Short mmCIF file of C-alpha atoms in Angstrom, two decimals:
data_model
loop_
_atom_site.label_atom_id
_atom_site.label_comp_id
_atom_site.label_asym_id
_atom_site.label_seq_id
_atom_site.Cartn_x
_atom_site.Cartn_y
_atom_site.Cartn_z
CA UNK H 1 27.96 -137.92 62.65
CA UNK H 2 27.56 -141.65 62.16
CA UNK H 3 31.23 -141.97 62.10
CA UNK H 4 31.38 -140.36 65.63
CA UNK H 5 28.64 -142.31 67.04
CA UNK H 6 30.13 -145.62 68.14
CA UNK H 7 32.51 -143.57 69.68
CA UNK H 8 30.22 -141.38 71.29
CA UNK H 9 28.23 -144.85 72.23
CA UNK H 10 31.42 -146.19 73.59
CA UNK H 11 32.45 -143.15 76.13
CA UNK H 12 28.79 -143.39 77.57
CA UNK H 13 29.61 -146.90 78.16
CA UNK H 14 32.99 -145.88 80.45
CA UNK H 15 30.85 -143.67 81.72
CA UNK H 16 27.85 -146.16 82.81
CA UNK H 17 30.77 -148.65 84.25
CA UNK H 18 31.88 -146.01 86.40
CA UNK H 19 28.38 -145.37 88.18
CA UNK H 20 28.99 -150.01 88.46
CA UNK H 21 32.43 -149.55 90.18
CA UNK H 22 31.00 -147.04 92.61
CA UNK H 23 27.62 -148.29 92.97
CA UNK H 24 29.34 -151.55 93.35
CA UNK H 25 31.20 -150.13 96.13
CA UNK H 26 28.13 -149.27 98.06
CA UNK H 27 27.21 -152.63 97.53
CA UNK H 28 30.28 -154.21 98.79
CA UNK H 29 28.90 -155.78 102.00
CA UNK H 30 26.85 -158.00 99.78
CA UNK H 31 28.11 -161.54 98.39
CA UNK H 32 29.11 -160.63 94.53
CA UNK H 33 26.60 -163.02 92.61
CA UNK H 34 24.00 -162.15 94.64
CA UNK H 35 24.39 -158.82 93.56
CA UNK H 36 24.99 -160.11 89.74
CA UNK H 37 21.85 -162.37 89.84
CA UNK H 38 20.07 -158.96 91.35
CA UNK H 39 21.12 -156.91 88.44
CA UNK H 40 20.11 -159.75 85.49
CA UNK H 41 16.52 -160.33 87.35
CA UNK H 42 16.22 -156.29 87.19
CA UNK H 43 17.45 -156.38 83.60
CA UNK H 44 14.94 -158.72 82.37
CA UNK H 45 12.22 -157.68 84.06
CA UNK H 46 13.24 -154.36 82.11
CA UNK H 47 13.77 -156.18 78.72
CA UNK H 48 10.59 -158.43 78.99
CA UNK H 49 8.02 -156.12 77.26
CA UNK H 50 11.22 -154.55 75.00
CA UNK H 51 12.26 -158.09 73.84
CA UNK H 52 9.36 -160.14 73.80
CA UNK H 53 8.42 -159.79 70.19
CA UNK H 54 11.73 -160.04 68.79
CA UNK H 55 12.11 -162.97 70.59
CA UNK H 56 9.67 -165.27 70.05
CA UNK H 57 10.06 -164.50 66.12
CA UNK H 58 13.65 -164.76 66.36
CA UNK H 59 13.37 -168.07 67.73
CA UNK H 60 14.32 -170.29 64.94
CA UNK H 61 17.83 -168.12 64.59
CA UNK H 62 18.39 -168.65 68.59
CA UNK H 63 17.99 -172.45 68.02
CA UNK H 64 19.76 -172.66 64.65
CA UNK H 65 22.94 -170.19 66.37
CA UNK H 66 22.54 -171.58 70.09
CA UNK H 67 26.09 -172.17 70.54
CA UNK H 68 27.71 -168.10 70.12
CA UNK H 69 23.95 -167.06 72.12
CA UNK H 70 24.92 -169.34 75.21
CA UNK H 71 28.87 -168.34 74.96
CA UNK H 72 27.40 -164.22 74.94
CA UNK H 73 24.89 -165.08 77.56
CA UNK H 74 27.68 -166.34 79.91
CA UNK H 75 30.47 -164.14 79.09
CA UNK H 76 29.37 -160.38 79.05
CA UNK H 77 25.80 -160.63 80.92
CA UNK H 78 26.07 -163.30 83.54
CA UNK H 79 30.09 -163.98 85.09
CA UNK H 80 32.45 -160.68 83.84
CA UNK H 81 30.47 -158.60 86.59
CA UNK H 82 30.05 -161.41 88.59
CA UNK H 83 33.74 -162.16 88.90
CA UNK H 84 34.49 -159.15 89.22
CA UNK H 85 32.43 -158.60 92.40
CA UNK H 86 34.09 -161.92 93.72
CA UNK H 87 37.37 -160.80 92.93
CA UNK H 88 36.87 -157.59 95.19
CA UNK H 89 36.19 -160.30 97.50
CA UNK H 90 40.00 -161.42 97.85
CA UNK H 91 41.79 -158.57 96.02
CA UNK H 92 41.87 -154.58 96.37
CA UNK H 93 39.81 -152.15 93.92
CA UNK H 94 43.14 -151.39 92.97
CA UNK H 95 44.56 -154.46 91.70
CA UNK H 96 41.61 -155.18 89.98
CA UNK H 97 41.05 -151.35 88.48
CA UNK H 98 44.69 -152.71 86.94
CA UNK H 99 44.07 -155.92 86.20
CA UNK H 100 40.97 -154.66 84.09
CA UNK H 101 43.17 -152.34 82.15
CA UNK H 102 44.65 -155.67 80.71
CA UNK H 103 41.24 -155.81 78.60
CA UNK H 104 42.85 -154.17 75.38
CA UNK H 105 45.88 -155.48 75.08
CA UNK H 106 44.24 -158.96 75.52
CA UNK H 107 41.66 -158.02 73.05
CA UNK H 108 43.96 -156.89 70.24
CA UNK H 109 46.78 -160.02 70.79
CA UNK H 110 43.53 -162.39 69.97
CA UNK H 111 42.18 -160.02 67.85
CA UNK H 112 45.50 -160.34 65.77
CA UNK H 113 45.86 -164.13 66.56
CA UNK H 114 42.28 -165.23 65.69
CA UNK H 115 40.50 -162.29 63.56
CA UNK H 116 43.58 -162.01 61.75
CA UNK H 117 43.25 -158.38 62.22
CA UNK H 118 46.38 -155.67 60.83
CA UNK H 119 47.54 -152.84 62.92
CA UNK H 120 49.94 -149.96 62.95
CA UNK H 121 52.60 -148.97 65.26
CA UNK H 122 50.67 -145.87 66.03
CA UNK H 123 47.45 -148.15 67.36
CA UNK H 124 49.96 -150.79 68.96
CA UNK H 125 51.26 -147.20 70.58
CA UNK H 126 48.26 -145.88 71.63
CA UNK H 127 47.32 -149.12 73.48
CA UNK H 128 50.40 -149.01 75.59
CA UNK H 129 50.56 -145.59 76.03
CA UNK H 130 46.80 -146.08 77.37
CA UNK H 131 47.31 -148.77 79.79
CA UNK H 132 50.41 -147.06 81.32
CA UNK H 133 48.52 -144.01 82.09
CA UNK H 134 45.72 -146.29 83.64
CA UNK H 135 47.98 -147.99 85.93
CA UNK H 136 49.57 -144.15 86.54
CA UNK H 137 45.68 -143.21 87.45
CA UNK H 138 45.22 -146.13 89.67
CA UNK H 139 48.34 -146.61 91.60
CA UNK H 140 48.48 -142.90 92.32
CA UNK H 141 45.19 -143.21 94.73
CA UNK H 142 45.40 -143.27 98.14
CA UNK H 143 44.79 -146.88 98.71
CA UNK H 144 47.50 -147.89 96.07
CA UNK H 145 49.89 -147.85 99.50
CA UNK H 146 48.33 -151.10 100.78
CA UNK H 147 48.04 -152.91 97.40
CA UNK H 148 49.66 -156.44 98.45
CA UNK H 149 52.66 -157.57 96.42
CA UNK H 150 52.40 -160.93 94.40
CA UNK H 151 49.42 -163.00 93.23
CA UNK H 152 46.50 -163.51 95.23
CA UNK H 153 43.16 -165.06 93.82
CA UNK H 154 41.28 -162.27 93.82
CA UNK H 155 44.40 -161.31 91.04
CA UNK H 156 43.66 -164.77 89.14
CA UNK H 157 39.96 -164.53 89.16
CA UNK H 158 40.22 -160.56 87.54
CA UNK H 159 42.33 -162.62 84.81
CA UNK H 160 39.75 -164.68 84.10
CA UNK H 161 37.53 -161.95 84.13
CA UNK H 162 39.44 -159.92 81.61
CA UNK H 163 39.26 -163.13 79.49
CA UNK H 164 36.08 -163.76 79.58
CA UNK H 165 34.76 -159.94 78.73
CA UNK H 166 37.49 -160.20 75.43
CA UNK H 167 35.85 -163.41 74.97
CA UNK H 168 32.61 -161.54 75.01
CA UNK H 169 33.66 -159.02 72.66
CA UNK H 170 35.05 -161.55 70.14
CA UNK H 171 31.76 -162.94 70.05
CA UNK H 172 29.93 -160.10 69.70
CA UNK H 173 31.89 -158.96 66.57
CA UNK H 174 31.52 -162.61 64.88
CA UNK H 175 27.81 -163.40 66.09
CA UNK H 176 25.81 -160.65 67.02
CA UNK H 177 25.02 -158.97 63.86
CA UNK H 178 22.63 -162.40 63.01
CA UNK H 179 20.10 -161.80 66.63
CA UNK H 180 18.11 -159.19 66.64
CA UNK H 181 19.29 -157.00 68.82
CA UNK H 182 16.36 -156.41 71.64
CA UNK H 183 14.76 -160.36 71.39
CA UNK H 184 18.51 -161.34 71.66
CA UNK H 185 19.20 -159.46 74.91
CA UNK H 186 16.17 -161.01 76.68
CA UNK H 187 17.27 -164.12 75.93
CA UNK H 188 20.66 -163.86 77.06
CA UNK H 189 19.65 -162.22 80.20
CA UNK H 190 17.18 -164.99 80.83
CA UNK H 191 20.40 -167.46 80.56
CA UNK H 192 22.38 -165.35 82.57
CA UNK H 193 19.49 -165.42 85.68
CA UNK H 194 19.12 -169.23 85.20
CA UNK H 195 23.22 -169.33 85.55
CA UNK H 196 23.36 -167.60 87.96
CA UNK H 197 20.80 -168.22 90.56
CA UNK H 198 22.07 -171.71 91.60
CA UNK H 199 25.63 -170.02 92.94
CA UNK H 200 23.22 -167.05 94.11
CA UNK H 201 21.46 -169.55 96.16
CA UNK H 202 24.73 -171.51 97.80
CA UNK H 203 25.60 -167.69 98.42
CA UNK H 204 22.26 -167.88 100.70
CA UNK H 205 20.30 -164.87 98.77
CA UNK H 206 17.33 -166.29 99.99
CA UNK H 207 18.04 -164.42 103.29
CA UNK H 208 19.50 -161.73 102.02
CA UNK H 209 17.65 -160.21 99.82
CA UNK H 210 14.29 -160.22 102.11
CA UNK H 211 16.59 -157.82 104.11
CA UNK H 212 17.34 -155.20 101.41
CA UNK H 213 17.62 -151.94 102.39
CA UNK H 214 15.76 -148.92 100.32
CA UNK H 215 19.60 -147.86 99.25
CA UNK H 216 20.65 -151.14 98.35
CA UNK H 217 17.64 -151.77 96.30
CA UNK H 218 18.28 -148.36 94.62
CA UNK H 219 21.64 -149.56 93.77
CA UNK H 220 20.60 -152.91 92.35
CA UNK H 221 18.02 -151.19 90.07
CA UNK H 222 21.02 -148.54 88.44
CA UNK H 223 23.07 -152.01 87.95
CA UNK H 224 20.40 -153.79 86.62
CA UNK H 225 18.94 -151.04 84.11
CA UNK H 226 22.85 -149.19 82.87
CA UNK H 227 25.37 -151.67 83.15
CA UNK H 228 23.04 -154.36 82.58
CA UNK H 229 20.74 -152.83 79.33
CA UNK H 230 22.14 -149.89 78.27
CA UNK H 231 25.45 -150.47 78.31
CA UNK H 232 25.60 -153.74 76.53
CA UNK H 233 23.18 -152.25 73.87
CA UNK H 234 25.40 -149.29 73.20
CA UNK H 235 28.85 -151.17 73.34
CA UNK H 236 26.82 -154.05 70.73
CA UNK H 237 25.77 -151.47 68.49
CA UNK H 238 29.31 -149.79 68.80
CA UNK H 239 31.12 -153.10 67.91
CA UNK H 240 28.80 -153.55 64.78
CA UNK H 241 31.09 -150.02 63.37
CA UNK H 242 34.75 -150.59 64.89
CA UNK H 243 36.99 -153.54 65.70
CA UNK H 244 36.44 -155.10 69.41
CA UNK H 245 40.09 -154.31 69.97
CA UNK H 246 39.73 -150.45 69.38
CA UNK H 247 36.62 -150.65 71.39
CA UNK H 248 38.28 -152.13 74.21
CA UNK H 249 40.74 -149.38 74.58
CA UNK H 250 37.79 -146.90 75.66
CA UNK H 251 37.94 -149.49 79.19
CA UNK H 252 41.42 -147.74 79.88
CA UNK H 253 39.16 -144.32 80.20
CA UNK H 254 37.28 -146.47 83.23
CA UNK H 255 39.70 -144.93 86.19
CA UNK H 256 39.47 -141.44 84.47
CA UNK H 257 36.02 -141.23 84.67
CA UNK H 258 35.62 -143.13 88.36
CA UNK H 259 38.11 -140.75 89.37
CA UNK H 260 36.07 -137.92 88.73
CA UNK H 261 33.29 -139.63 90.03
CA UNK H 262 34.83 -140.27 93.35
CA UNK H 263 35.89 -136.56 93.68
CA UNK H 264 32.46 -135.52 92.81
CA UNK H 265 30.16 -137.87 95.24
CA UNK H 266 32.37 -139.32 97.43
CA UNK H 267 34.91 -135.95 97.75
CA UNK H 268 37.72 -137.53 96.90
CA UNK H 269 41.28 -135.84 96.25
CA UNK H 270 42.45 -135.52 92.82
CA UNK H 271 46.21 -135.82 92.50
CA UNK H 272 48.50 -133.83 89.82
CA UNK H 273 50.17 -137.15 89.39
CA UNK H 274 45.94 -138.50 88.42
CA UNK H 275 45.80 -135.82 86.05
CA UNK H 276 48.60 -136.27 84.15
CA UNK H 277 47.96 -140.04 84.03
CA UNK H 278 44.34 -139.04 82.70
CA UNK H 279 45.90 -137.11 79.71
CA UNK H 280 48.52 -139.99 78.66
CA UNK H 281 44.95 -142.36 79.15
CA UNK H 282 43.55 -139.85 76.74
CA UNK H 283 46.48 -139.45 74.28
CA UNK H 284 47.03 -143.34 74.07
CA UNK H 285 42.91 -144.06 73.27
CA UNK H 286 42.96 -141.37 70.84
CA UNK H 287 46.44 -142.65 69.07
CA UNK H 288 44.44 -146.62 68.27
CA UNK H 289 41.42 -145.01 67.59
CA UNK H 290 42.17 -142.33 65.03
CA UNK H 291 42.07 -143.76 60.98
CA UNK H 292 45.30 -143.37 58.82
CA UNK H 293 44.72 -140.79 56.36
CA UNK H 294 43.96 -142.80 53.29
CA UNK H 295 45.72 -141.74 50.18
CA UNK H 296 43.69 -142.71 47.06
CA UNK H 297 45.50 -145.80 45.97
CA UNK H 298 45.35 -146.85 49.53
CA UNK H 299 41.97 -146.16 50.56
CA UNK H 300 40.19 -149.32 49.58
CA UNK H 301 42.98 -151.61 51.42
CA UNK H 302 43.00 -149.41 54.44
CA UNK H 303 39.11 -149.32 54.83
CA UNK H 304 39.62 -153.62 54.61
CA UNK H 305 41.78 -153.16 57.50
CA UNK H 306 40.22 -151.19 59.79
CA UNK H 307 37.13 -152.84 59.96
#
């Protein structure tokens, strides 16, 4: 069982990221990091009495290890979301739903080119294969028709996005095992409001969140208590058992599950073509995730290289 659970952990995190995109949706007529500043303010009110101990007792490791705290703070809590919801500002769902598949191919090049991390053909498969049936998932929607050609800077800011969440995951792997893991949150969530508010307020949130309505306040408490606590919990704790670059293929299961979810709240169609994109998405997670069968000689070296 404990072999299964970061994997278990890490589906539950596709599956919280789903309820972002299409809460996120519902969101849309707000400006993005006013709706990222939301979901951090919500998060730490959450994480106050969770954290609060750890925190001030982990405070001579935050000082002594400021530098990977501040680069976690900025890159998964405070700007991935928040460019995200600025890219959907310029750019189509679509193009970014893409873009966003990008995340584990990214992830395992640096993985390789930093980490110094070994894989097989199989994995370097199974990551292709993955992000080939994401862009079959995404492109066969409806609105794939009117996806613009060429670059636009919605397209460059989802790069930087992707970046910046691989970054995030680097980081985690390297850094996170020394906070502890509740104190650490609340601290990085109360860097990520402090970030953020200052581009919040040239967004003018001052008069716009006065005028909340019941719905959209209900939207910005699921983003600020799933994507914003649970989700980074479950994907920390999941990165603490498996490389960052086999965790990141799980993302390509993102337009599997937001499929679904559009067909079941927003009664969407679901396409043959979306279906059989969905099962290469599945095949091509399960071919980097799956361990070589260790012979006995081999065992100790492959174990080395799968971590």
């Amino acid at each position: 069982m404990s072999a299964l659970r970061p994997h278990l952990f890490l589906l539950l995190v596709v599956m919280i990221f789903s309820g972002n995109i299409l809460v996120g949706k519902a969101l849309s007529g707000l400006p993005p990091f006013t709706i990222s500043m939301g979901r951090v303010s919500i998060a730490l009110l959450i994480m106050l009495p969770l954290g609060w101990h750890q925190a001030r007792h982990g405070w001579p490791v935050f000082r002594r290890h400021w530098r990977p705290l501040l680069g976690l703070a900025l890159s998964g809590v405070a700007f991935f979301n928040a460019l995200i919801y600025a890219a959907l500002s310029f750019t189509s769902p679509t193009n970014v739903a893409i873009l966003e598949s990008l995340i584990p191919v990214v992830t395992l090049l640096l993985s390789v080119l930093l980490l110094g991390e070994r894989y097989r053909m199989l994995q370097w498969a199974g990551v292709v294969l993955s992000l080939f049936g994401a862009v079959v998932v995404i492109a066969a929607g409806e609105g794939a028709a009117a996806v613009p050609g060429g670059i636009n800077p919605g397209d460059l800011i989802m790069l930087l996005a992707v970046l910046v969440w691989v970054g995030y995951s680097l980081l985690v792997k390297e850094h996170m095992a020394r906070f502890p893991r509740y104190g650490s949150l609340l601290v990085m969530l109360a860097i990520a409001n402090l970030a953020l508010a200052p581009i919040a307020l040239l967004e003018g949130a001052w008069q716009v969140i006065p005028r909340l309505e019941v719905a959209e306040f209900a939207g910005l408490a699921y983003l600020g208590i799933f994507p914003s606590v649970v989700a980074l919990l479950l994907y920390n704790s999941a990165l603490a058992d498996i490389a960052p670059s086999r965790a990141a293929v799980y993302l390509n299961l993102l337009p599997v599950f937001t499929m679904l979810g559009a067909w079941w709240w927003l009664g969407d169609r679901i396409l043959p073509v979306q279906v059989i994109g969905s099962l290469v998405v599945i095949v091509g997670v399960w071919c980097t995730i799956v361990p070589r069968r260790a012979t006995p000689s081999g065992a100790t070296r492959q174990q080395g290289a799968d971590q």
